[in-house]
mmCIF file of C-alpha atoms and ligand atoms in Angstrom:
data_model
loop_
_atom_site.group_PDB
_atom_site.id
_atom_site.type_symbol
_atom_site.label_atom_id
_atom_site.label_comp_id
_atom_site.label_asym_id
_atom_site.label_seq_id
_atom_site.Cartn_x
_atom_site.Cartn_y
_atom_site.Cartn_z
ATOM 1 C CA MET A 1 -20.784 -13.189 49.095
ATOM 2 C CA LYS A 2 -17.587 -12.771 50.840
ATOM 3 C CA ALA A 3 -16.323 -12.763 54.421
ATOM 4 C CA VAL A 4 -15.320 -9.394 55.862
ATOM 5 C CA LYS A 5 -11.998 -9.074 57.482
ATOM 6 C CA ILE A 6 -12.411 -7.219 60.896
ATOM 7 C CA SER A 7 -9.024 -7.759 62.470
ATOM 8 C CA GLU A 8 -5.699 -9.610 61.780
ATOM 9 C CA SER A 9 -7.286 -13.001 62.537
ATOM 10 C CA VAL A 10 -10.991 -12.526 62.547
ATOM 11 C CA TYR A 11 -13.495 -12.406 59.720
ATOM 12 C CA TRP A 12 -17.242 -11.682 59.912
ATOM 13 C CA VAL A 13 -19.159 -14.421 58.149
ATOM 14 C CA GLY A 14 -22.816 -13.548 59.195
ATOM 15 C CA ALA A 15 -25.858 -12.797 57.207
ATOM 16 C CA ILE A 16 -27.884 -9.625 56.553
ATOM 17 C CA ASP A 17 -31.564 -9.431 56.674
ATOM 18 C CA TRP A 18 -32.278 -6.304 54.651
ATOM 19 C CA SER A 19 -36.068 -6.852 54.832
ATOM 20 C CA LEU A 20 -36.232 -7.148 58.683
ATOM 21 C CA ARG A 21 -38.506 -4.547 60.110
ATOM 22 C CA ASN A 22 -39.783 -6.137 63.342
ATOM 23 C CA PHE A 23 -37.276 -8.230 65.457
ATOM 24 C CA HIS A 24 -39.733 -9.884 67.923
ATOM 25 C CA GLY A 25 -41.030 -6.510 68.832
ATOM 26 C CA ILE A 26 -38.013 -4.326 68.376
ATOM 27 C CA ALA A 27 -38.390 -1.848 65.462
ATOM 28 C CA ALA A 28 -35.695 -2.547 62.835
ATOM 29 C CA PRO A 29 -36.337 0.329 60.347
ATOM 30 C CA ARG A 30 -33.074 -0.461 58.406
ATOM 31 C CA GLY A 31 -33.033 -4.290 58.552
ATOM 32 C CA GLY A 32 -30.784 -6.290 60.778
ATOM 33 C CA THR A 33 -27.981 -8.933 60.893
ATOM 34 C CA TYR A 34 -27.076 -12.237 62.315
ATOM 35 C CA ASN A 35 -23.324 -12.011 63.064
ATOM 36 C CA SER A 36 -20.926 -14.983 63.054
ATOM 37 C CA TYR A 37 -17.279 -14.681 63.190
ATOM 38 C CA ILE A 38 -14.221 -16.894 62.199
ATOM 39 C CA VAL A 39 -11.039 -16.876 64.124
ATOM 40 C CA ILE A 40 -8.172 -18.197 62.233
ATOM 41 C CA ASP A 41 -4.944 -19.563 63.724
ATOM 42 C CA GLU A 42 -3.396 -23.134 63.579
ATOM 43 C CA LYS A 43 -6.896 -24.119 64.666
ATOM 44 C CA VAL A 44 -9.996 -22.295 63.537
ATOM 45 C CA ALA A 45 -13.083 -21.390 65.562
ATOM 46 C CA LEU A 46 -16.410 -20.229 64.259
ATOM 47 C CA ILE A 47 -18.275 -18.131 66.755
ATOM 48 C CA ASP A 48 -22.034 -18.552 66.556
ATOM 49 C CA THR A 49 -24.098 -19.281 63.504
ATOM 50 C CA VAL A 50 -27.191 -17.516 61.939
ATOM 51 C CA ASN A 51 -30.944 -17.845 61.710
ATOM 52 C CA SER A 52 -31.490 -21.030 59.843
ATOM 53 C CA GLU A 53 -33.128 -19.296 56.780
ATOM 54 C CA PHE A 54 -29.853 -17.488 56.182
ATOM 55 C CA PHE A 55 -27.653 -20.594 56.200
ATOM 56 C CA GLU A 56 -26.945 -20.408 52.392
ATOM 57 C CA GLU A 57 -25.553 -16.799 52.710
ATOM 58 C CA HIS A 58 -23.576 -17.771 55.925
ATOM 59 C CA SER A 59 -22.125 -20.823 54.124
ATOM 60 C CA GLU A 60 -21.008 -18.700 51.084
ATOM 61 C CA ARG A 61 -19.176 -16.313 53.312
ATOM 62 C CA ILE A 62 -17.425 -19.181 55.193
ATOM 63 C CA LYS A 63 -16.438 -20.750 51.901
ATOM 64 C CA SER A 64 -14.974 -17.530 50.549
ATOM 65 C CA ILE A 65 -12.128 -18.066 53.040
ATOM 66 C CA MET A 66 -12.026 -21.672 53.882
ATOM 67 C CA ASP A 67 -13.684 -25.222 53.584
ATOM 68 C CA PHE A 68 -15.943 -26.514 56.228
ATOM 69 C CA ASP A 69 -13.368 -29.184 56.962
ATOM 70 C CA GLY A 70 -11.021 -26.457 58.282
ATOM 71 C CA ILE A 71 -13.253 -25.624 61.136
ATOM 72 C CA ASP A 72 -12.110 -27.133 64.479
ATOM 73 C CA TYR A 73 -14.566 -25.545 66.907
ATOM 74 C CA VAL A 74 -18.031 -24.102 66.539
ATOM 75 C CA ILE A 75 -18.729 -21.893 69.606
ATOM 76 C CA SER A 76 -22.244 -21.300 70.681
ATOM 77 C CA ASN A 77 -22.390 -18.217 72.885
ATOM 78 C CA HIS A 78 -26.174 -18.399 73.126
ATOM 79 C CA SER A 79 -28.712 -20.939 72.041
ATOM 80 C CA GLU A 80 -31.520 -18.736 70.855
ATOM 81 C CA ALA A 81 -32.542 -19.704 67.269
ATOM 82 C CA ASP A 82 -31.194 -16.597 65.645
ATOM 83 C CA HIS A 83 -27.716 -17.684 66.450
ATOM 84 C CA SER A 84 -28.060 -21.416 66.804
ATOM 85 C CA GLY A 85 -30.540 -22.142 63.994
ATOM 86 C CA SER A 86 -27.787 -23.141 61.500
ATOM 87 C CA ILE A 87 -25.881 -25.365 63.922
ATOM 88 C CA PRO A 88 -27.467 -28.682 62.758
ATOM 89 C CA LYS A 89 -26.717 -27.980 59.027
ATOM 90 C CA LEU A 90 -23.332 -26.580 59.810
ATOM 91 C CA MET A 91 -22.161 -29.457 62.045
ATOM 92 C CA GLU A 92 -23.028 -31.869 59.213
ATOM 93 C CA LYS A 93 -20.651 -30.133 56.912
ATOM 94 C CA ALA A 94 -17.906 -29.256 59.400
ATOM 95 C CA LYS A 95 -17.339 -32.930 60.392
ATOM 96 C CA LYS A 96 -14.332 -32.656 62.513
ATOM 97 C CA ALA A 97 -15.578 -29.623 64.560
ATOM 98 C CA LYS A 98 -16.460 -29.737 68.270
ATOM 99 C CA LEU A 99 -19.401 -27.679 69.547
ATOM 100 C CA ILE A 100 -18.314 -25.582 72.467
ATOM 101 C CA THR A 101 -20.810 -24.155 74.818
ATOM 102 C CA SER A 102 -21.747 -23.767 78.455
ATOM 103 C CA ARG A 103 -23.194 -26.466 80.589
ATOM 104 C CA LYS A 104 -26.615 -24.951 80.201
ATOM 105 C CA GLY A 105 -25.939 -24.348 76.506
ATOM 106 C CA VAL A 106 -25.528 -28.088 76.079
ATOM 107 C CA GLU A 107 -28.837 -28.640 77.847
ATOM 108 C CA TYR A 108 -30.722 -26.086 75.662
ATOM 109 C CA LEU A 109 -28.989 -27.118 72.370
ATOM 110 C CA SER A 110 -29.611 -30.907 73.060
ATOM 111 C CA ARG A 111 -33.222 -30.037 73.566
ATOM 112 C CA MET A 112 -33.512 -28.121 70.356
ATOM 113 C CA TYR A 113 -31.275 -30.144 68.069
ATOM 114 C CA GLY A 114 -30.652 -33.502 69.680
ATOM 115 C CA GLU A 115 -28.059 -34.947 72.117
ATOM 116 C CA GLU A 116 -25.795 -36.424 69.459
ATOM 117 C CA LEU A 117 -24.110 -33.172 68.622
ATOM 118 C CA PRO A 118 -20.330 -33.333 69.385
ATOM 119 C CA PHE A 119 -20.482 -31.072 72.514
ATOM 120 C CA LEU A 120 -17.510 -29.857 74.434
ATOM 121 C CA THR A 121 -18.695 -28.229 77.636
ATOM 122 C CA ILE A 122 -16.631 -25.389 78.979
ATOM 123 C CA LYS A 123 -16.776 -23.409 82.258
ATOM 124 C CA ASP A 124 -16.602 -19.739 83.145
ATOM 125 C CA GLY A 125 -13.167 -18.537 82.652
ATOM 126 C CA GLU A 126 -11.849 -21.452 80.767
ATOM 127 C CA GLU A 127 -9.598 -20.923 77.706
ATOM 128 C CA ILE A 128 -8.852 -22.735 74.394
ATOM 129 C CA LYS A 129 -5.655 -22.460 72.524
ATOM 130 C CA LEU A 130 -6.030 -22.012 68.784
ATOM 131 C CA GLY A 131 -2.182 -21.615 68.265
ATOM 132 C CA LYS A 132 -0.753 -18.267 69.256
ATOM 133 C CA LEU A 133 -4.346 -17.103 69.890
ATOM 134 C CA LYS A 134 -6.489 -18.013 72.868
ATOM 135 C CA LEU A 135 -10.211 -17.685 73.370
ATOM 136 C CA ARG A 136 -11.565 -17.251 76.924
ATOM 137 C CA PHE A 137 -15.123 -17.928 77.792
ATOM 138 C CA ILE A 138 -17.143 -15.617 80.103
ATOM 139 C CA ASP A 139 -20.434 -16.779 81.563
ATOM 140 C CA ALA A 140 -22.964 -14.015 81.130
ATOM 141 C CA PRO A 141 -26.112 -15.290 82.896
ATOM 142 C CA MET A 142 -29.389 -13.412 81.992
ATOM 143 C CA LEU A 143 -27.656 -11.554 79.303
ATOM 144 C CA HIS A 144 -30.152 -12.266 78.254
ATOM 145 C CA TRP A 145 -30.771 -16.108 78.724
ATOM 146 C CA PRO A 146 -29.572 -18.163 81.551
ATOM 147 C CA GLU A 147 -26.961 -20.004 79.387
ATOM 148 C CA THR A 148 -25.438 -17.029 77.631
ATOM 149 C CA MET A 149 -21.725 -16.555 77.524
ATOM 150 C CA MET A 150 -19.233 -14.257 75.738
ATOM 151 C CA SER A 151 -16.004 -15.209 74.126
ATOM 152 C CA TYR A 152 -12.957 -13.076 74.503
ATOM 153 C CA MET A 153 -9.857 -13.210 72.205
ATOM 154 C CA ILE A 154 -7.045 -12.083 74.437
ATOM 155 C CA GLU A 155 -4.285 -11.295 71.843
ATOM 156 C CA GLU A 156 -6.285 -8.945 69.705
ATOM 157 C CA GLY A 157 -8.527 -7.687 72.607
ATOM 158 C CA ILE A 158 -11.735 -8.719 70.809
ATOM 159 C CA LEU A 159 -15.007 -9.349 72.813
ATOM 160 C CA PHE A 160 -17.449 -11.555 71.071
ATOM 161 C CA SER A 161 -20.320 -10.230 73.242
ATOM 162 C CA CYS A 162 -23.276 -12.032 71.764
ATOM 163 C CA ASP A 163 -26.578 -9.991 72.184
ATOM 164 C CA PHE A 164 -24.866 -7.748 74.696
ATOM 165 C CA PHE A 165 -24.008 -4.412 73.023
ATOM 166 C CA GLY A 166 -25.912 -5.438 69.925
ATOM 167 C CA ALA A 167 -28.347 -3.437 67.729
ATOM 168 C CA GLN A 168 -30.733 -4.589 65.044
ATOM 169 C CA VAL A 169 -29.542 -2.624 62.093
ATOM 170 C CA ALA A 170 -27.985 -3.513 58.687
ATOM 171 C CA ASP A 171 -25.341 -1.366 57.351
ATOM 172 C CA SER A 172 -22.877 -2.428 54.669
ATOM 173 C CA ARG A 173 -20.197 -0.335 56.298
ATOM 174 C CA MET A 174 -20.092 -2.886 59.203
ATOM 175 C CA PHE A 175 -18.669 -0.725 61.953
ATOM 176 C CA ALA A 176 -20.514 1.261 64.527
ATOM 177 C CA ASP A 177 -18.487 4.440 63.946
ATOM 178 C CA LEU A 178 -19.753 4.450 60.302
ATOM 179 C CA THR A 179 -23.370 3.656 61.101
ATOM 180 C CA PRO A 180 -25.632 6.593 61.455
ATOM 181 C CA ASN A 181 -27.733 6.851 64.650
ATOM 182 C CA ILE A 182 -26.116 3.673 66.044
ATOM 183 C CA ILE A 183 -26.845 4.691 69.602
ATOM 184 C CA GLU A 184 -30.594 5.006 68.864
ATOM 185 C CA HIS A 185 -30.677 1.539 67.291
ATOM 186 C CA ALA A 186 -28.681 0.189 70.249
ATOM 187 C CA LYS A 187 -30.937 1.813 72.811
ATOM 188 C CA ARG A 188 -34.133 0.402 71.262
ATOM 189 C CA TYR A 189 -32.518 -3.079 71.413
ATOM 190 C CA TYR A 190 -31.256 -2.489 75.035
ATOM 191 C CA ALA A 191 -34.663 -1.327 76.217
ATOM 192 C CA LEU A 192 -36.426 -4.538 75.256
ATOM 193 C CA ILE A 193 -33.723 -7.194 75.626
ATOM 194 C CA PHE A 194 -31.615 -5.893 78.498
ATOM 195 C CA ARG A 195 -33.435 -3.309 80.635
ATOM 196 C CA PRO A 196 -35.536 -6.127 82.098
ATOM 197 C CA PHE A 197 -32.284 -7.571 83.481
ATOM 198 C CA VAL A 198 -30.576 -4.441 84.879
ATOM 199 C CA ARG A 199 -28.804 -6.281 87.612
ATOM 200 C CA ALA A 200 -27.417 -8.850 85.259
ATOM 201 C CA VAL A 201 -26.228 -6.068 82.963
ATOM 202 C CA LEU A 202 -24.397 -4.423 85.736
ATOM 203 C CA ASN A 203 -22.830 -7.733 86.841
ATOM 204 C CA GLY A 204 -21.780 -8.272 83.195
ATOM 205 C CA LEU A 205 -20.254 -4.889 82.908
ATOM 206 C CA ASN A 206 -18.378 -5.409 86.176
ATOM 207 C CA LYS A 207 -17.044 -8.724 84.852
ATOM 208 C CA LEU A 208 -15.608 -7.035 81.785
ATOM 209 C CA LYS A 209 -13.594 -4.505 83.860
ATOM 210 C CA GLY A 210 -9.916 -5.024 83.604
ATOM 211 C CA LEU A 211 -10.119 -6.748 80.193
ATOM 212 C CA LYS A 212 -8.403 -4.907 77.327
ATOM 213 C CA ILE A 213 -11.173 -4.531 74.799
ATOM 214 C CA ASP A 214 -10.280 -2.944 71.475
ATOM 215 C CA ILE A 215 -13.177 -4.381 69.488
ATOM 216 C CA ILE A 216 -16.638 -5.539 70.502
ATOM 217 C CA ALA A 217 -18.086 -7.946 68.046
ATOM 218 C CA PRO A 218 -21.701 -8.558 68.885
ATOM 219 C CA SER A 219 -24.110 -10.847 67.351
ATOM 220 C CA HIS A 220 -26.367 -8.242 65.809
ATOM 221 C CA GLY A 221 -25.562 -5.037 64.095
ATOM 222 C CA PRO A 222 -22.271 -3.269 63.498
ATOM 223 C CA ILE A 223 -18.980 -3.950 65.199
ATOM 224 C CA TRP A 224 -17.557 -1.484 67.699
ATOM 225 C CA ARG A 225 -13.808 -0.439 67.250
ATOM 226 C CA ASN A 226 -11.841 2.464 68.586
ATOM 227 C CA ASP A 227 -14.751 3.801 70.576
ATOM 228 C CA VAL A 228 -15.897 0.728 72.480
ATOM 229 C CA ASN A 229 -16.376 2.860 75.669
ATOM 230 C CA LYS A 230 -19.190 4.639 73.888
ATOM 231 C CA ILE A 231 -21.400 1.564 74.005
ATOM 232 C CA ILE A 232 -20.095 0.343 77.376
ATOM 233 C CA ASP A 233 -20.822 3.716 78.990
ATOM 234 C CA ALA A 234 -24.181 3.817 77.332
ATOM 235 C CA TYR A 235 -25.194 0.425 78.780
ATOM 236 C CA PHE A 236 -24.072 1.622 82.200
ATOM 237 C CA ASN A 237 -26.005 4.912 81.945
ATOM 238 C CA TRP A 238 -29.225 3.076 80.610
ATOM 239 C CA SER A 239 -28.950 0.724 83.529
ATOM 240 C CA THR A 240 -28.414 3.222 86.360
ATOM 241 C CA ALA A 241 -29.713 6.678 85.390
ATOM 242 C CA PRO A 242 -31.423 6.864 82.027
ATOM 243 C CA GLU A 243 -33.956 9.493 83.088
ATOM 244 C CA LYS A 244 -34.232 12.986 81.632
ATOM 245 C CA GLU A 245 -36.461 15.840 82.289
ATOM 246 C CA LYS A 246 -38.980 14.118 80.040
ATOM 247 C CA ALA A 247 -42.477 12.880 80.207
ATOM 248 C CA VAL A 248 -44.311 10.209 78.117
ATOM 249 C CA ILE A 249 -48.068 10.497 77.599
ATOM 250 C CA ALA A 250 -49.448 7.085 76.645
ATOM 251 C CA TYR A 251 -53.262 7.126 76.107
ATOM 252 C CA ALA A 252 -56.101 5.507 74.274
ATOM 253 C CA GLY A 253 -59.566 6.753 73.952
ATOM 254 C CA ILE A 254 -62.648 6.159 71.830
ATOM 255 C CA TRP A 255 -64.619 9.288 71.068
ATOM 256 C CA GLY A 256 -61.917 11.974 71.270
ATOM 257 C CA GLY A 257 -62.275 13.014 74.941
ATOM 258 C CA THR A 258 -59.222 11.282 76.327
ATOM 259 C CA GLU A 259 -57.234 12.520 73.271
ATOM 260 C CA ARG A 260 -58.188 16.201 74.018
ATOM 261 C CA MET A 261 -57.184 15.748 77.704
ATOM 262 C CA ALA A 262 -53.844 14.309 76.408
ATOM 263 C CA GLU A 263 -53.332 17.329 74.204
ATOM 264 C CA ALA A 264 -53.955 19.690 77.092
ATOM 265 C CA ILE A 265 -51.439 17.990 79.298
ATOM 266 C CA ALA A 266 -48.967 17.836 76.504
ATOM 267 C CA ASN A 267 -49.250 21.491 75.702
ATOM 268 C CA SER A 268 -48.821 22.328 79.391
ATOM 269 C CA LEU A 269 -45.560 20.339 79.775
ATOM 270 C CA VAL A 270 -44.207 21.694 76.532
ATOM 271 C CA SER A 271 -44.902 25.211 77.679
ATOM 272 C CA SER A 272 -43.099 24.458 80.908
ATOM 273 C CA GLY A 273 -40.019 23.339 79.076
ATOM 274 C CA VAL A 274 -40.292 19.630 79.657
ATOM 275 C CA GLU A 275 -39.560 17.244 76.770
ATOM 276 C CA VAL A 276 -42.707 15.331 75.827
ATOM 277 C CA MET A 277 -43.553 12.269 73.814
ATOM 278 C CA ALA A 278 -47.078 11.272 73.282
ATOM 279 C CA TYR A 279 -48.378 7.894 72.013
ATOM 280 C CA ASP A 280 -51.968 7.236 70.925
ATOM 281 C CA LEU A 281 -52.071 3.579 71.946
ATOM 282 C CA ALA A 282 -55.073 3.033 69.807
ATOM 283 C CA LYS A 283 -53.024 3.663 66.736
ATOM 284 C CA LEU A 284 -49.517 2.189 67.331
ATOM 285 C CA SER A 285 -48.059 -0.164 64.842
ATOM 286 C CA TRP A 286 -46.314 -3.164 66.280
ATOM 287 C CA ASP A 287 -42.847 -1.910 65.716
ATOM 288 C CA GLN A 288 -43.522 1.468 67.501
ATOM 289 C CA TRP A 289 -43.983 -0.280 70.811
ATOM 290 C CA SER A 290 -40.127 -0.580 71.206
ATOM 291 C CA ASP A 291 -39.892 3.277 70.759
ATOM 292 C CA LEU A 292 -42.405 3.519 73.597
ATOM 293 C CA MET A 293 -40.173 1.446 75.820
ATOM 294 C CA VAL A 294 -37.176 3.576 75.135
ATOM 295 C CA ASP A 295 -39.206 6.609 76.000
ATOM 296 C CA PHE A 296 -40.565 4.952 79.176
ATOM 297 C CA MET A 297 -37.030 4.227 80.154
ATOM 298 C CA GLU A 298 -35.858 7.901 79.649
ATOM 299 C CA ALA A 299 -38.963 9.529 81.189
ATOM 300 C CA LYS A 300 -39.088 10.851 84.829
ATOM 301 C CA ALA A 301 -42.885 10.860 84.477
ATOM 302 C CA ILE A 302 -45.306 8.629 82.770
ATOM 303 C CA ILE A 303 -48.754 9.910 82.072
ATOM 304 C CA PHE A 304 -51.415 7.264 81.338
ATOM 305 C CA GLY A 305 -54.786 8.080 79.804
ATOM 306 C CA SER A 306 -57.522 5.731 79.228
ATOM 307 C CA HIS A 307 -61.210 5.574 78.312
ATOM 308 C CA THR A 308 -62.833 3.020 80.622
ATOM 309 C CA PHE A 309 -63.573 0.054 78.431
ATOM 310 C CA ILE A 310 -66.185 -2.269 80.102
ATOM 311 C CA GLY A 311 -64.781 -1.417 83.596
ATOM 312 C CA ASN A 312 -61.219 -1.736 82.534
ATOM 313 C CA PRO A 313 -58.401 0.157 80.861
ATOM 314 C CA PHE A 314 -58.368 0.142 77.054
ATOM 315 C CA PRO A 315 -56.871 -3.123 75.943
ATOM 316 C CA THR A 316 -53.642 -1.462 74.390
ATOM 317 C CA VAL A 317 -53.155 0.473 77.684
ATOM 318 C CA LYS A 318 -52.803 -2.940 79.404
ATOM 319 C CA VAL A 319 -50.102 -3.842 76.803
ATOM 320 C CA ALA A 320 -48.332 -0.533 77.626
ATOM 321 C CA LEU A 321 -48.429 -1.357 81.297
ATOM 322 C CA ASP A 322 -46.951 -4.801 80.717
ATOM 323 C CA LEU A 323 -44.087 -3.112 78.708
ATOM 324 C CA LEU A 324 -43.638 -0.520 81.373
ATOM 325 C CA LYS A 325 -43.150 -3.247 83.974
ATOM 326 C CA LEU A 326 -40.360 -4.649 81.941
ATOM 327 C CA ILE A 327 -38.182 -1.594 81.998
ATOM 328 C CA ASN A 328 -37.934 -1.582 85.810
ATOM 329 C CA PRO A 329 -39.774 1.719 86.419
ATOM 330 C CA LYS A 330 -39.542 1.905 90.205
ATOM 331 C CA GLY A 331 -39.227 5.474 91.452
ATOM 332 C CA LYS A 332 -40.799 7.210 88.391
ATOM 333 C CA MET A 333 -43.806 9.518 88.784
ATOM 334 C CA ALA A 334 -47.189 8.977 87.211
ATOM 335 C CA LEU A 335 -50.239 11.073 86.452
ATOM 336 C CA LEU A 336 -53.626 9.425 85.301
ATOM 337 C CA PHE A 337 -56.352 10.898 83.282
ATOM 338 C CA GLY A 338 -59.247 9.620 81.115
ATOM 339 C CA THR A 339 -62.955 9.530 80.305
ATOM 340 C CA TYR A 340 -65.729 7.169 80.993
ATOM 341 C CA GLY A 341 -69.292 6.564 79.939
ATOM 342 C CA TRP A 342 -71.783 5.025 82.377
ATOM 343 C CA GLY A 343 -69.170 3.923 84.864
ATOM 344 C CA GLY A 344 -65.346 4.359 85.387
ATOM 345 C CA GLY A 345 -62.775 1.832 86.564
ATOM 346 C CA ALA A 346 -59.823 2.253 84.147
ATOM 347 C CA LEU A 347 -57.845 4.805 86.215
ATOM 348 C CA LYS A 348 -58.233 2.599 89.522
ATOM 349 C CA ALA A 349 -56.988 -0.444 87.675
ATOM 350 C CA ILE A 350 -54.091 1.476 86.181
ATOM 351 C CA ALA A 351 -53.105 2.956 89.551
ATOM 352 C CA ASN A 352 -53.176 -0.543 91.204
ATOM 353 C CA GLU A 353 -50.658 -1.768 88.667
ATOM 354 C CA LEU A 354 -48.471 1.267 88.891
ATOM 355 C CA LYS A 355 -48.398 1.061 92.656
ATOM 356 C CA GLU A 356 -47.226 -2.472 92.395
ATOM 357 C CA MET A 357 -44.332 -1.266 90.081
ATOM 358 C CA GLY A 358 -43.165 1.137 92.760
ATOM 359 C CA ILE A 359 -44.265 4.162 90.829
ATOM 360 C CA ASN A 360 -45.311 7.400 92.817
ATOM 361 C CA LEU A 361 -48.767 8.427 91.714
ATOM 362 C CA ILE A 362 -49.728 12.037 91.631
ATOM 363 C CA GLU A 363 -53.254 12.729 92.694
ATOM 364 C CA PRO A 364 -55.920 13.721 92.002
ATOM 365 C CA PHE A 365 -56.566 11.665 88.983
ATOM 366 C CA LEU A 366 -58.217 13.476 86.044
ATOM 367 C CA GLU A 367 -61.302 11.516 85.224
ATOM 368 C CA VAL A 368 -64.372 12.935 83.514
ATOM 369 C CA GLN A 369 -67.713 11.474 82.244
ATOM 370 C CA PHE A 370 -68.315 11.441 78.505
ATOM 371 C CA VAL A 371 -66.428 14.451 77.251
ATOM 372 C CA PRO A 372 -64.071 17.078 78.892
ATOM 373 C CA HIS A 373 -65.337 20.635 79.163
ATOM 374 C CA GLU A 374 -63.346 23.725 79.274
ATOM 375 C CA GLU A 375 -62.875 23.449 83.049
ATOM 376 C CA ASP A 376 -61.761 19.895 82.727
ATOM 377 C CA LEU A 377 -59.136 20.905 80.115
ATOM 378 C CA ARG A 378 -57.954 23.742 82.314
ATOM 379 C CA ASN A 379 -57.460 21.183 85.084
ATOM 380 C CA CYS A 380 -55.420 19.063 82.796
ATOM 381 C CA PHE A 381 -53.258 22.047 81.879
ATOM 382 C CA GLU A 382 -52.834 22.919 85.627
ATOM 383 C CA SER A 383 -51.922 19.353 86.487
ATOM 384 C CA GLY A 384 -49.319 19.285 83.686
ATOM 385 C CA LYS A 385 -47.736 22.519 85.090
ATOM 386 C CA LEU A 386 -47.570 20.876 88.513
ATOM 387 C CA LEU A 387 -46.017 17.856 87.112
ATOM 388 C CA ALA A 388 -43.500 19.834 85.172
ATOM 389 C CA GLU A 389 -42.374 21.418 88.477
ATOM 390 C CA LYS A 390 -41.842 18.032 90.035
ATOM 391 C CA ILE A 391 -39.955 16.830 86.934
ATOM 392 C CA LYS A 392 -37.613 19.738 87.111
ATOM 393 C CA ALA A 393 -37.232 19.721 90.849
HETATM 394 FE FE1 LIG B 1 -30.076 -12.537 69.291
HETATM 395 FE FE2 LIG B 1 -31.148 -13.774 72.154
HETATM 396 O O1 LIG B 1 -30.767 -13.763 70.380
#
């Protein structure tokens, strides 16, 4: 396996996980990557490592261009195991290398792998000289851990952005402009990893203003060149105004009644010209939850449906509520519907949670006992029409 040259002085020496399908909750339908980069000048820096189970592949790529003895610095932008997992094995081989990271990075890596690693602590804005090339370190707190930082190579305008601007997709063509549907992959990644930290994302984007960035080399997925503003602008948009004239219906029933109500509301919204995505939460596979988060993020209105399950929302509706909370849904609208047997309770519990999230509830709630009849379904259709008007207002 060989290193891939990405600029005059930088090679990609990461690993590809072709079989990855679920990256801690993010759907990865085409696999994923753990990116690591080597910057070569009089001195050599290796930026991040890979998940420990891919160390062999990582090593082979490094060895395709140099011996481990040639590495002067190993830079840890982020301590999470997918990037730091190979540090212990790598530092054993790269005997002269110093391990550069932030103060908090030292704390985390010491805790994970021991205090005896040859740490070199750096501060925000500090630079190291590799020869004619310099690397500057940029603290990026909560992007997406407290210790995270980015590295910026000034001379070639390369931002090693860590998880920021990443995507979990494997593509042998290596570059974002050659990867089909890259924005969809990046959006799914953003929704789960970064949307919970919107303020930090905006601070991070602000911090990058004024830097000449020609290449963004993230730690997952393809590398951005030529069109770096495409992903920078997308991050700004997803953090500030991701909503479209769109509604998400997230529901779970038991005997088909809640499902029929969902159908009536969906038909109404579609006939009113609103984009709709409906999820039967009783049937979602684990990797479809990240698609739900993207749709939550983009929807102006969320429509929750639940059968009352022993006085509560159906269990997977509770999971959906937790995920909704993560994407900062304040200001969105919500409509509630569902069925119950001998006693209700689900919609009240959902309403309480949504109120706490700052979501505007549209009343009345559509709650029916046992099964919806024609009139109930007509009410669902009418409520859908009213909601469509509000979405389009
Ligand atoms: Fe890709 Fe936060 O690790």
